[in-house]
């Protein structure tokens, strides 16, 4: 079974609108971490946001927020007020144990002016 | 956040030559570093986990003799692609683990684009 599933290979959003990128995960661990990374065309992986499995509140970082629904095992990324510079690939990832990281297949986001 | 560098950022080599890629954690010590390979428009594929002072742990299907990994210090891991062939052309990304009492994050290098002619 896939550890991380991103079902949206490509998404489009109008500039200044909000967009939600979906991510579901599969683990039997009680302690785990969920991450979102942005990868622009330059290739570097940019850390966006982190949610710990024990965190009670949804993580937020500026325009990024993580909609964490533990029972559903989902960790969707919400980007508010999209900007042209947000166009990139977005990867959801999970840390299991101490050093096991798993990545989803990614979602390509295009922001339309 | 913590900074991880990779060198070189781009390399073009002839088939049959070996290429070494360096991954450095600049402002922290990383006991564990990871090497990933990424094909165009695909996700990151973990190749191996590199632990300082011990042998790397390779993922299934990754040739140990082809992709030599050395983690000689707490700030440096190297990946050597030996006898490179065109099918080894790819984007290689390293990351370093920064863990403390209440956090465990992975910081990525900027990647190395390898083209084998």
XYZ file of N, CA, C and O in Angstrom, chain B residues 3-112:
440
model
N 20.798 24.776 6.556
C 21.215 24.864 5.158
C 22.008 23.627 4.768
O 22.921 23.202 5.475
N 21.630 23.084 3.625
C 22.345 21.948 3.047
C 22.801 22.347 1.652
O 22.006 22.856 0.858
N 24.064 22.124 1.380
C 24.573 22.469 0.049
C 24.932 21.210 -0.717
O 25.199 20.157 -0.116
N 24.912 21.320 -2.027
C 25.306 20.220 -2.885
C 26.245 20.763 -3.946
O 26.045 21.854 -4.474
N 27.216 19.944 -4.277
C 28.173 20.356 -5.300
C 28.580 19.150 -6.124
O 28.870 18.083 -5.548
N 28.598 19.236 -7.454
C 28.216 20.398 -8.246
C 26.705 20.485 -8.438
O 25.991 19.546 -8.105
N 26.248 21.581 -8.969
C 24.817 21.712 -9.237
C 24.453 21.065 -10.568
O 23.326 20.601 -10.758
N 25.426 21.091 -11.490
C 25.223 20.443 -12.774
C 26.519 19.758 -13.177
O 27.604 20.288 -12.938
N 26.390 18.601 -13.784
C 27.574 17.935 -14.299
C 27.211 17.174 -15.563
O 26.173 16.505 -15.607
N 28.069 17.316 -16.545
C 27.927 16.562 -17.791
C 29.194 15.731 -17.939
O 30.305 16.255 -17.834
N 29.016 14.455 -18.156
C 30.196 13.606 -18.251
C 30.017 12.594 -19.380
O 28.908 12.368 -19.873
N 31.121 11.992 -19.739
C 31.081 10.964 -20.777
C 30.746 9.619 -20.163
O 31.055 9.358 -18.987
N 30.158 8.780 -20.944
C 29.818 7.445 -20.490
C 31.085 6.712 -20.065
O 32.122 6.790 -20.725
N 31.002 6.034 -18.932
C 32.143 5.282 -18.442
C 32.943 5.983 -17.372
O 33.747 5.358 -16.674
N 32.736 7.264 -17.218
C 33.460 8.000 -16.178
C 32.691 7.945 -14.865
O 31.516 7.567 -14.825
N 33.381 8.310 -13.789
C 32.746 8.350 -12.471
C 32.529 9.798 -12.058
O 33.344 10.669 -12.369
N 31.469 10.016 -11.358
C 31.097 11.368 -10.922
C 30.847 11.362 -9.431
O 30.114 10.504 -8.932
N 31.443 12.330 -8.751
C 31.232 12.439 -7.306
C 30.385 13.671 -7.007
O 30.663 14.762 -7.482
N 29.369 13.462 -6.174
C 28.496 14.559 -5.750
C 28.637 14.704 -4.239
O 28.554 13.713 -3.506
N 28.837 15.940 -3.802
C 29.006 16.202 -2.370
C 27.756 16.824 -1.772
O 27.111 17.667 -2.398
N 27.466 16.429 -0.574
C 26.344 16.986 0.172
C 26.860 17.427 1.530
O 27.437 16.617 2.262
N 26.679 18.693 1.839
C 27.189 19.237 3.103
C 26.085 19.916 3.904
O 25.279 20.671 3.356
N 26.067 19.644 5.197
C 25.217 20.420 6.093
C 26.084 21.567 6.612
O 27.135 21.348 7.196
N 25.641 22.788 6.346
C 26.511 23.936 6.570
C 26.488 24.470 7.996
O 27.483 24.987 8.487
N 25.372 24.381 8.653
C 25.294 25.003 9.976
C 24.769 24.043 11.040
O 24.304 24.463 12.096
N 24.866 22.752 10.753
C 24.478 21.771 11.754
C 25.165 20.449 11.437
O 25.661 20.241 10.330
N 25.176 19.585 12.414
C 25.773 18.267 12.208
C 24.665 17.261 11.936
O 23.651 17.246 12.633
N 24.874 16.475 10.943
C 23.853 15.522 10.520
C 24.395 14.111 10.615
O 25.272 13.726 9.845
N 23.887 13.356 11.560
C 24.331 11.970 11.659
C 23.747 11.134 10.521
O 24.286 10.099 10.169
N 22.652 11.606 9.969
C 22.006 10.866 8.891
C 21.743 11.782 7.705
O 21.223 12.878 7.875
N 22.127 11.305 6.551
C 21.823 12.000 5.305
C 21.166 11.010 4.352
O 21.389 9.803 4.454
N 20.368 11.541 3.467
C 19.635 10.710 2.524
C 19.991 11.123 1.098
O 20.203 12.302 0.818
N 20.003 10.122 0.222
C 20.216 10.414 -1.195
C 18.985 9.979 -1.976
O 18.519 8.847 -1.824
N 18.486 10.902 -2.785
C 17.309 10.644 -3.589
C 17.660 10.828 -5.071
O 18.548 11.585 -5.436
N 16.844 10.170 -5.876
C 16.945 10.352 -7.319
C 15.564 10.767 -7.794
O 14.552 10.261 -7.309
N 15.528 11.691 -8.716
C 14.241 12.159 -9.203
C 14.271 12.236 -10.719
O 15.112 12.920 -11.316
N 13.321 11.541 -11.338
C 13.153 11.623 -12.781
C 12.205 12.773 -13.095
O 11.430 13.194 -12.237
N 12.258 13.279 -14.325
C 11.422 14.439 -14.676
C 9.955 14.232 -14.341
O 9.366 13.198 -14.677
N 9.406 15.185 -13.654
C 7.989 15.200 -13.296
C 7.583 14.004 -12.429
O 6.420 13.626 -12.405
N 8.534 13.419 -11.741
C 8.246 12.298 -10.851
C 8.619 12.665 -9.427
O 9.233 13.691 -9.170
N 8.225 11.784 -8.517
C 8.531 12.030 -7.118
C 9.968 11.643 -6.799
O 10.682 11.091 -7.631
N 10.364 11.929 -5.594
C 11.705 11.562 -5.154
C 11.744 10.074 -4.841
O 10.843 9.545 -4.189
N 12.783 9.436 -5.287
C 12.965 8.021 -5.000
C 14.178 7.885 -4.076
O 15.291 8.249 -4.450
N 13.944 7.379 -2.886
C 15.040 7.216 -1.935
C 15.996 6.150 -2.444
O 15.582 5.028 -2.758
N 17.260 6.515 -2.522
C 18.268 5.553 -2.968
C 18.926 4.886 -1.761
O 19.117 3.679 -1.754
N 19.311 5.710 -0.802
C 20.055 5.158 0.331
C 20.032 6.126 1.494
O 19.833 7.331 1.324
N 20.237 5.558 2.661
C 20.374 6.333 3.891
C 21.824 6.239 4.326
O 22.371 5.139 4.454
N 22.414 7.381 4.533
C 23.838 7.445 4.843
C 24.027 7.838 6.300
O 23.546 8.880 6.730
N 24.698 6.982 7.045
C 24.952 7.258 8.455
C 26.440 7.501 8.671
O 27.276 6.736 8.186
N 26.743 8.532 9.402
C 28.136 8.904 9.645
C 28.880 7.768 10.336
O 28.406 7.221 11.339
N 29.983 7.384 9.734
C 30.844 6.380 10.332
C 30.433 4.936 10.101
O 31.054 4.022 10.626
N 29.392 4.734 9.331
C 28.990 3.357 9.049
C 28.567 3.232 7.587
O 28.465 4.223 6.874
N 28.324 2.005 7.191
C 27.946 1.775 5.797
C 26.544 2.281 5.529
O 25.666 2.227 6.384
N 26.350 2.740 4.312
C 25.029 3.237 3.927
C 24.044 2.083 3.803
O 24.419 0.941 3.518
N 22.798 2.396 4.023
C 21.712 1.429 3.837
C 21.027 1.740 2.520
O 20.443 2.811 2.362
N 21.094 0.800 1.597
C 20.552 1.019 0.266
C 19.128 0.476 0.173
O 18.785 -0.539 0.767
N 18.329 1.166 -0.612
C 16.975 0.702 -0.879
C 17.029 -0.448 -1.890
O 17.992 -0.594 -2.657
N 15.988 -1.216 -1.864
C 15.914 -2.358 -2.770
C 15.998 -1.889 -4.209
O 15.324 -0.943 -4.612
N 16.824 -2.584 -4.964
C 16.942 -2.257 -6.378
C 18.048 -1.267 -6.692
O 18.334 -1.032 -7.871
N 18.648 -0.676 -5.687
C 19.735 0.289 -5.916
C 21.061 -0.458 -5.809
O 21.338 -1.120 -4.807
N 21.879 -0.339 -6.854
C 23.148 -1.074 -6.877
C 24.191 -0.389 -5.997
O 24.604 0.743 -6.262
N 24.661 -1.113 -5.010
C 25.645 -0.549 -4.084
C 26.960 -0.237 -4.777
O 27.642 0.735 -4.463
N 27.344 -1.097 -5.700
C 28.631 -0.898 -6.369
C 28.570 0.197 -7.407
O 29.597 0.714 -7.838
N 27.378 0.533 -7.813
C 27.181 1.563 -8.821
C 27.137 2.944 -8.165
O 27.701 3.902 -8.660
N 26.451 2.985 -7.055
C 26.259 4.253 -6.337
C 26.951 4.143 -4.978
O 26.373 3.652 -4.015
N 28.186 4.601 -4.941
C 28.978 4.501 -3.722
C 28.699 5.708 -2.827
O 28.806 6.843 -3.257
N 28.371 5.420 -1.590
C 28.062 6.486 -0.646
C 29.035 6.429 0.516
O 29.275 5.374 1.092
N 29.578 7.587 0.831
C 30.504 7.712 1.940
C 30.075 8.870 2.816
O 29.791 9.951 2.332
N 29.992 8.619 4.109
C 29.586 9.666 5.066
C 30.716 9.803 6.071
O 30.658 9.267 7.173
N 31.748 10.520 5.640
C 32.994 10.538 6.396
C 32.948 11.419 7.630
O 33.707 11.222 8.573
N 32.077 12.410 7.620
C 32.016 13.306 8.775
C 30.567 13.686 9.028
O 29.674 13.334 8.260
N 30.344 14.412 10.096
C 28.977 14.791 10.469
C 28.404 15.882 9.574
O 27.245 16.256 9.727
N 29.231 16.399 8.663
C 28.734 17.455 7.786
C 28.887 17.127 6.312
O 28.546 17.942 5.460
N 29.381 15.943 5.987
C 29.644 15.649 4.584
C 29.298 14.210 4.229
O 29.733 13.263 4.890
N 28.516 14.081 3.177
C 28.256 12.768 2.584
C 28.505 12.901 1.091
O 28.202 13.943 0.500
N 29.067 11.864 0.500
C 29.311 11.909 -0.945
C 28.656 10.717 -1.633
O 28.584 9.618 -1.067
N 28.177 10.988 -2.828
C 27.615 9.952 -3.694
C 28.479 9.900 -4.938
O 28.652 10.921 -5.611
N 29.038 8.744 -5.226
C 29.831 8.578 -6.432
C 29.101 7.639 -7.377
O 28.825 6.490 -7.013
N 28.789 8.148 -8.540
C 28.180 7.320 -9.582
C 29.330 6.749 -10.397
O 30.049 7.478 -11.084
N 29.543 5.458 -10.260
C 30.692 4.843 -10.920
C 30.312 4.360 -12.319
O 29.190 3.904 -12.554
N 31.279 4.491 -13.232
C 31.079 4.054 -14.603
C 29.691 4.474 -15.103
O 28.844 3.641 -15.442
N 29.507 5.770 -15.120
C 28.183 6.312 -15.434
C 27.758 5.985 -16.859
O 28.590 5.940 -17.783
N 26.484 5.758 -17.033
C 25.892 5.499 -18.341
C 24.726 6.459 -18.542
O 24.212 7.042 -17.572
N 24.293 6.626 -19.782
C 23.199 7.583 -20.039
C 21.960 7.355 -19.174
O 21.291 8.321 -18.797
N 21.672 6.117 -18.829
C 20.483 5.856 -18.002
C 20.645 6.346 -16.569
O 19.684 6.369 -15.802
N 21.875 6.722 -16.200
C 22.096 7.297 -14.864
C 21.786 8.782 -14.841
O 21.800 9.412 -13.770
N 21.546 9.353 -16.003
C 21.196 10.778 -16.072
C 19.934 11.021 -15.271
O 18.925 10.352 -15.464
N 20.010 11.972 -14.368
C 18.885 12.206 -13.478
C 19.191 13.415 -12.603
O 20.262 14.010 -12.694
N 18.241 13.736 -11.755
C 18.411 14.791 -10.755
C 18.623 14.089 -9.426
O 17.792 13.284 -9.003
N 19.752 14.358 -8.795
C 20.075 13.721 -7.536
C 19.984 14.766 -6.416
O 20.583 15.837 -6.510
N 19.237 14.418 -5.382
C 19.035 15.354 -4.268
C 19.442 14.671 -2.966
O 19.096 13.513 -2.737
N 20.165 15.403 -2.155
C 20.484 14.879 -0.829
C 19.687 15.652 0.207
O 19.194 16.747 -0.052
N 19.543 15.043 1.354
C 18.920 15.748 2.463
C 19.620 15.333 3.748
O 20.258 14.280 3.817
N 19.499 16.171 4.738
C 20.129 15.899 6.024
C 19.088 16.004 7.116
O 18.202 16.868 7.073
N 19.221 15.106 8.075
C 18.270 15.040 9.169
C 18.720 15.920 10.324
O 19.865 15.828 10.767
N 17.838 16.747 10.806
C 18.117 17.562 11.980
C 17.068 17.214 13.016
O 15.877 17.489 12.826
N 17.521 16.568 14.075
C 16.559 16.098 15.065
C 16.937 16.586 16.450
O 18.109 16.666 16.801
N 15.930 16.917 17.202
C 16.141 17.316 18.589
C 15.099 16.653 19.450
O 14.453 15.699 19.038
N 14.919 17.203 20.624
C 13.975 16.577 21.557
C 12.549 16.637 21.035
O 11.759 15.736 21.251
N 12.216 17.732 20.401
C 10.818 17.902 20.007
C 10.645 18.111 18.517
O 9.577 18.518 18.071
N 11.655 17.839 17.743
C 11.499 18.044 16.309
C 12.369 17.045 15.569
O 13.299 16.467 16.111
N 12.025 16.827 14.334
C 12.792 15.925 13.477
C 12.489 16.353 12.055
O 11.435 16.030 11.513
N 13.373 17.120 11.477
C 13.122 17.668 10.156
C 14.179 17.220 9.171
O 15.274 16.795 9.537
N 13.811 17.316 7.933
C 14.699 16.932 6.858
C 14.913 18.154 5.969
O 13.946 18.737 5.494
N 16.173 18.526 5.779
C 16.500 19.683 4.965
C 17.195 19.223 3.694
O 18.107 18.404 3.727
N 16.767 19.774 2.583
C 17.240 19.316 1.295
C 18.328 20.207 0.724
O 18.320 21.430 0.914
N 19.223 19.577 -0.012
C 20.167 20.328 -0.818
C 19.476 20.784 -2.089
O 18.356 20.359 -2.386
N 20.130 21.634 -2.858
C 19.512 22.180 -4.078
C 19.491 21.204 -5.245
O 18.878 21.489 -6.269
N 20.154 20.058 -5.110
C 20.126 19.060 -6.170
C 21.287 19.164 -7.134
O 21.921 20.217 -7.279
N 21.565 18.057 -7.784
C 22.613 17.979 -8.811
C 22.013 17.332 -10.044
O 21.483 16.217 -9.966
